[in-house]
Coordinates of C-alpha atoms in Angstrom, one line a residue:
X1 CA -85.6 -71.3 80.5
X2 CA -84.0 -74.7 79.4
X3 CA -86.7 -74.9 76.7
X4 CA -85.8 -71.4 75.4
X5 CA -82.1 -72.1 75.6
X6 CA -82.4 -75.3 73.1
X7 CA -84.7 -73.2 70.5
X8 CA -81.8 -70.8 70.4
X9 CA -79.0 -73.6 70.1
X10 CA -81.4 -75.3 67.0
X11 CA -82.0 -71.7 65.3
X12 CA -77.9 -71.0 65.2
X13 CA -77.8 -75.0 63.6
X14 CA -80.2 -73.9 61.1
X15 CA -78.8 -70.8 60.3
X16 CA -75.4 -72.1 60.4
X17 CA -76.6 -75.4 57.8
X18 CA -78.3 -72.5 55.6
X19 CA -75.2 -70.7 55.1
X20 CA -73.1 -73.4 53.9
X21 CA -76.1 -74.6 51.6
X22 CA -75.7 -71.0 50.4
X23 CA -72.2 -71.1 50.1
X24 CA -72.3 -74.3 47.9
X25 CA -75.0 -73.1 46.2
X26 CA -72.4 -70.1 45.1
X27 CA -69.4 -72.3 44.5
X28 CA -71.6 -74.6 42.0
X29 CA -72.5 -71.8 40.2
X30 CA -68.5 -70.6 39.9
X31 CA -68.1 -74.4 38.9
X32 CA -65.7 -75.1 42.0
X33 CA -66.3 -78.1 42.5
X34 CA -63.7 -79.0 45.4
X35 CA -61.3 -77.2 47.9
X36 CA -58.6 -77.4 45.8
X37 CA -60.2 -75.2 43.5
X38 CA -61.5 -72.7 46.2
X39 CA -57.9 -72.3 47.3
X40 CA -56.4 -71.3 43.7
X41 CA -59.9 -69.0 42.8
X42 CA -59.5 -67.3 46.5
X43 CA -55.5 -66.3 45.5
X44 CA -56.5 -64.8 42.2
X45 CA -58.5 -62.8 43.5
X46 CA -56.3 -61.1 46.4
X47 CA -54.4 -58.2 45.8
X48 CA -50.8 -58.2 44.9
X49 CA -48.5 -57.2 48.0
X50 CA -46.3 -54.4 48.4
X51 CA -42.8 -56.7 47.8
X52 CA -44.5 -56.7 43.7
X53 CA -41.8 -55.7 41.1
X54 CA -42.9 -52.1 40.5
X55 CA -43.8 -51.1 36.5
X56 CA -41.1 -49.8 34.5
X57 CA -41.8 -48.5 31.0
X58 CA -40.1 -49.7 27.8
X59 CA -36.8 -47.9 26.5
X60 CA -38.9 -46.9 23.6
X61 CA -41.9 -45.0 23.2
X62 CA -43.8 -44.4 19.9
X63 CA -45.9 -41.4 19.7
X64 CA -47.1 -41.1 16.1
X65 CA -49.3 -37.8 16.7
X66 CA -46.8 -36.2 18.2
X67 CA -45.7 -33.2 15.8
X68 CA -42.3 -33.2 14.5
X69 CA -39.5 -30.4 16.1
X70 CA -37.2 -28.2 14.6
X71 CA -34.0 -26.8 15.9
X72 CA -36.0 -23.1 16.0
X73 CA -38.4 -25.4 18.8
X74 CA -35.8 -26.2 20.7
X75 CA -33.1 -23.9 20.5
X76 CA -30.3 -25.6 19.3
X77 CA -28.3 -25.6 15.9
X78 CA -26.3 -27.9 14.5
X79 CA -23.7 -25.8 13.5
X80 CA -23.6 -22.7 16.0
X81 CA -20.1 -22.7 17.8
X82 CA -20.7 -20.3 21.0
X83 CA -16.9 -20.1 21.1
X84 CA -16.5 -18.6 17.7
X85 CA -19.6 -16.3 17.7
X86 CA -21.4 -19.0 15.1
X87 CA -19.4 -18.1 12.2
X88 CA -16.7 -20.6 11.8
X89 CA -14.3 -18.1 10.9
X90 CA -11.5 -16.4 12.7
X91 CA -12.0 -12.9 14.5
X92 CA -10.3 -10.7 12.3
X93 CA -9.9 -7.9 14.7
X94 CA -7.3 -10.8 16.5
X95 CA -5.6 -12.0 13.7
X96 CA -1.7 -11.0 12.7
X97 CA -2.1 -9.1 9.3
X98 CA 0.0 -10.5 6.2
X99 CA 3.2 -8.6 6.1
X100 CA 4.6 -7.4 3.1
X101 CA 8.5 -7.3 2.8
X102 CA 8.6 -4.9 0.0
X103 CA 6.2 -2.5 1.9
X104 CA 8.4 -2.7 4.9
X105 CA 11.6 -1.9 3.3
X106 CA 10.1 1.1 1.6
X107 CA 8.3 2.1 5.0
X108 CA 11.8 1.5 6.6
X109 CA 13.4 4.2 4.6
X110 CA 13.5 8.0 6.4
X111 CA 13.6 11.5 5.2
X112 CA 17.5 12.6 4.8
X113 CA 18.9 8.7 4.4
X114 CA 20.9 8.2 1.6
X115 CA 20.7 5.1 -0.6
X116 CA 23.3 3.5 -3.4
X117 CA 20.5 3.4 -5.9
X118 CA 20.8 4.9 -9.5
X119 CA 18.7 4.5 -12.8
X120 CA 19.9 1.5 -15.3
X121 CA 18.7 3.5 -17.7
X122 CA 17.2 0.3 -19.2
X123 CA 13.6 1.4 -18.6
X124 CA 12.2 2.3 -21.6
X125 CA 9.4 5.2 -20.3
X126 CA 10.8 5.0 -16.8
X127 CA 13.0 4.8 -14.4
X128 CA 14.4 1.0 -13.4
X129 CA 16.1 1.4 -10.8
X130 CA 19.1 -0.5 -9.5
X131 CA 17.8 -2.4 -6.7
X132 CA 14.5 -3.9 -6.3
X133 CA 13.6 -2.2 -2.5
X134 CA 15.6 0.2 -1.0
X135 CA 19.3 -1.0 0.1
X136 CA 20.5 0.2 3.9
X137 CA 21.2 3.7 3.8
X138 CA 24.4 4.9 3.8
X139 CA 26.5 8.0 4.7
X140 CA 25.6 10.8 2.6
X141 CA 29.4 11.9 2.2
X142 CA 29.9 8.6 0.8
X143 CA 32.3 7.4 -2.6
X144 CA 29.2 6.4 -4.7
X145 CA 28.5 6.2 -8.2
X146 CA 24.8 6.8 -7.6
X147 CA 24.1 8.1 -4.4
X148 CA 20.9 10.1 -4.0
X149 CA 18.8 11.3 -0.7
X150 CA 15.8 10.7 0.2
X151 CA 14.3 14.6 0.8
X152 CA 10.5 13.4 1.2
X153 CA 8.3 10.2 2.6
X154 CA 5.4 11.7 3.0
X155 CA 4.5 14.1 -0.3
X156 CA 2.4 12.6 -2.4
X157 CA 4.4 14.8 -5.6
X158 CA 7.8 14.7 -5.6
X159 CA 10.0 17.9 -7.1
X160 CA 10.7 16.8 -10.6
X161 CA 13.4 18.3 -13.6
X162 CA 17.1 17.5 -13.3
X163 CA 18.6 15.4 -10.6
X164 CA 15.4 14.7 -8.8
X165 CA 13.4 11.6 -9.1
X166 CA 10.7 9.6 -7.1
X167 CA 10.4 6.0 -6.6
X168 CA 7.2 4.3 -5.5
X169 CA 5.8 1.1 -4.5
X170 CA 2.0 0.1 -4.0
X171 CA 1.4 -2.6 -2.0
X172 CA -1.2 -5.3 -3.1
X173 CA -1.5 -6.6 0.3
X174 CA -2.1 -3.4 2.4
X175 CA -3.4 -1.4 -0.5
X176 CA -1.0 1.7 0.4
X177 CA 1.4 3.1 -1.6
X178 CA 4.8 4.4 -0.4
X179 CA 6.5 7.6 -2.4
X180 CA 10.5 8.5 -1.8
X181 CA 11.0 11.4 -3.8
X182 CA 15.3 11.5 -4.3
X183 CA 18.0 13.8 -5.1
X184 CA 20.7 12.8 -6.7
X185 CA 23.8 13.6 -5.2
X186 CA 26.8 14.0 -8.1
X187 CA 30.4 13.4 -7.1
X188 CA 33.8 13.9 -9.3
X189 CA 35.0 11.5 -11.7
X190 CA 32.2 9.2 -11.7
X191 CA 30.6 8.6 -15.0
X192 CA 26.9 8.5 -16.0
X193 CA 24.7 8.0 -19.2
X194 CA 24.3 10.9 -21.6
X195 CA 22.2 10.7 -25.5
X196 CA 24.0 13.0 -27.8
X197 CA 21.3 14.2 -30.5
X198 CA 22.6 17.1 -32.6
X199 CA 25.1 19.3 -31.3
X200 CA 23.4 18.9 -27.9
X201 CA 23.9 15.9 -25.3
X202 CA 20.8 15.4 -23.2
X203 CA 22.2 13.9 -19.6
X204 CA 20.3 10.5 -17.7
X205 CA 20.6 13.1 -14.7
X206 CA 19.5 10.2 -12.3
X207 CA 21.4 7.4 -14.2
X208 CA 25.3 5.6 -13.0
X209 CA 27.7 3.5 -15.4
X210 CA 31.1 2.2 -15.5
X211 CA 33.2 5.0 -17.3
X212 CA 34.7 1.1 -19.4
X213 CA 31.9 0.1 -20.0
X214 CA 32.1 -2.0 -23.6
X215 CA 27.9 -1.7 -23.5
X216 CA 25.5 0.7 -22.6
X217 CA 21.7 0.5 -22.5
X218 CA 20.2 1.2 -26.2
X219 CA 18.6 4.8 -25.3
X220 CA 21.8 6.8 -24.5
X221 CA 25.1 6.6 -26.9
X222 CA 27.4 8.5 -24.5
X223 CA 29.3 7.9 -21.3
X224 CA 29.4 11.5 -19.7
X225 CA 32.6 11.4 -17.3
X226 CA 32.0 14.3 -14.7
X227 CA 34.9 16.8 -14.1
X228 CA 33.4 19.1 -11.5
X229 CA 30.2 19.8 -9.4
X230 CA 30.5 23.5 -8.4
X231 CA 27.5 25.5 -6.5
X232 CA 25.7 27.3 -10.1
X233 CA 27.3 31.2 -10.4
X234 CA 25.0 33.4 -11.8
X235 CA 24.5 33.0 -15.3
X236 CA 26.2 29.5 -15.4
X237 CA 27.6 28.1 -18.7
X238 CA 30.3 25.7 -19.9
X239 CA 32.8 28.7 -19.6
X240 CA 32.6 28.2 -15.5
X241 CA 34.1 24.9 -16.2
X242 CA 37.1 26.4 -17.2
X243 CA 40.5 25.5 -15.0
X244 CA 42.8 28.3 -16.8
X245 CA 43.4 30.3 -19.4
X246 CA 45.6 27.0 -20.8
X247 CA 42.7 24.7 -20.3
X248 CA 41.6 23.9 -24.0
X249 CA 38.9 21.1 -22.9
X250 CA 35.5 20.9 -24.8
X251 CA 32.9 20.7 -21.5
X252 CA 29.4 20.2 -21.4
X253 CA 27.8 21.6 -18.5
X254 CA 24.3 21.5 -16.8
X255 CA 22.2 23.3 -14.0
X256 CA 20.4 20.2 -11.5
X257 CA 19.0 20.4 -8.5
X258 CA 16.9 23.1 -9.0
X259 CA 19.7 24.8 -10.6
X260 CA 21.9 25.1 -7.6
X261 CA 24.9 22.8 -8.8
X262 CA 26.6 23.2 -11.7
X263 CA 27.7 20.2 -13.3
X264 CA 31.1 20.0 -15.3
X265 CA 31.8 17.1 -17.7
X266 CA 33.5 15.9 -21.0
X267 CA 32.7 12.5 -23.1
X268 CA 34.8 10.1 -21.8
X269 CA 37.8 8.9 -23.9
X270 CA 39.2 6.2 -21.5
X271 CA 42.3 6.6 -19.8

């Protein structure tokens, strides 16, 4: 038993002396030639421990094959405004619209006012009219040279012939057009504008002067100073004028208003 036990013991020496021949054998072939060297080759080739500074990738990242995008790819445009609808512009439907003075004034006016307005008689084929928009109204029994009435905002053809008129204004901002179709409303001893042609006088039925007036517009030559206005008898002439058999005065008369008034009159002489 002794014998067997030192056979083992010498067998473990040998196999022990052939593993570091081995082992050298390896090392020379690595070119270690020392333990030195076996130390630094050994720590290369561990792996790194978990307390490593992870991997971060760069800021940057170039991907030449990547294809290119367009705002349709992604959805987005540069100048869509979700507040606005996209357009840029301003909701219409919300904004004020632009008012037009003018338009208001006219718009202002109601059927049965009555307005100080008269014709210059300075228009050449039409009416010019005293005021550029219509002035407050006013009572209708008033002491005016030329007070009309307004009889009519809403026909689009006003009543025409003597003593009736119609003033308009079309608006370039709202594109309407407002119509006041007038009548005039005479009164005693006020004057207006008459054109004497012939034996006859033609009267500026919607027309107002100063019975002194030194000048008067170029298309009349008379100052017509009213005597009377009288509802229109049958048959109505310059003889209805008359104030007594005594009453020698040369009168001019004329049916307005449809012919329901009859208007007295006499060229002014001053006085």
């Amino acid at each position: 038993m002794a014998g067997a036990s030192g056979d083992d013991s010498t067998s473990r020496l040998w196999a022990w002396l052939g593993g570091i021949a081995s082992l050298l054998a390896i090392l020379a072939w690595l070119g270690v030639s020392n333990a030195q060297e076996m130390k630094e080759l050994l720590a290369e080739s561990s792996p790194p421990s978990s307390s490593s500074t992870p991997y971060e990738p760069s800021e940057t990242v170039d991907t030449p094959d990547a294809p290119e995008t367009s705002d349709a790819d992604t959805g987005h445009a540069d100048s869509y405004d979700a507040s606005s609808g996209g357009s840029g512009e301003p909701d219409s439907e919300t904004s004020s619209p632009t008012p037009d003075p003018t338009e208001e004034s006219f718009t202002a006016v109601s059927a049965g006012d009555c307005l100080e307005i008269y014709d210059t008689g300075r228009g050449v084929d039409s009416i010019e009219w005293s005021a550029d928009v219509p002035p407050a109204p006013v009572p209708c029994n008033s002491q005016g040279a030329g007070l009309v009435q307004v009889t009519s905002t809403t026909d689009t053809t006003c009543p025409s012939g003597a003593g009736k008129a119609s003033w308009m204004y079309a608006s370039a901002v709202s594109g309407k057009t407002t119509k006041l179709c007038l009548t005039r409303i005479y009164q005693k001893y006020f004057c207006v504008l008459g054109k004497q042609v012939g034996d006859k006088t033609e009267l500026g039925s919607m027309t107002a002067v100063d019975c002194k007036a030194q000048q008067i517009p170029a298309a009349y030559n008379r100052i017509i100073h009213i005597i009377g206005v009288y509802q229109a008898p049958a048959n109505a002439s310059p003889r209805n004028c008359v104030q007594g058999p005594d009453d020698q005065t040369q009168y001019l008369a004329w049916l307005v208003n449809d012919d329901k008034i009859l208007l007295c009159a006499t060229i002014y002489q001053g006085g």
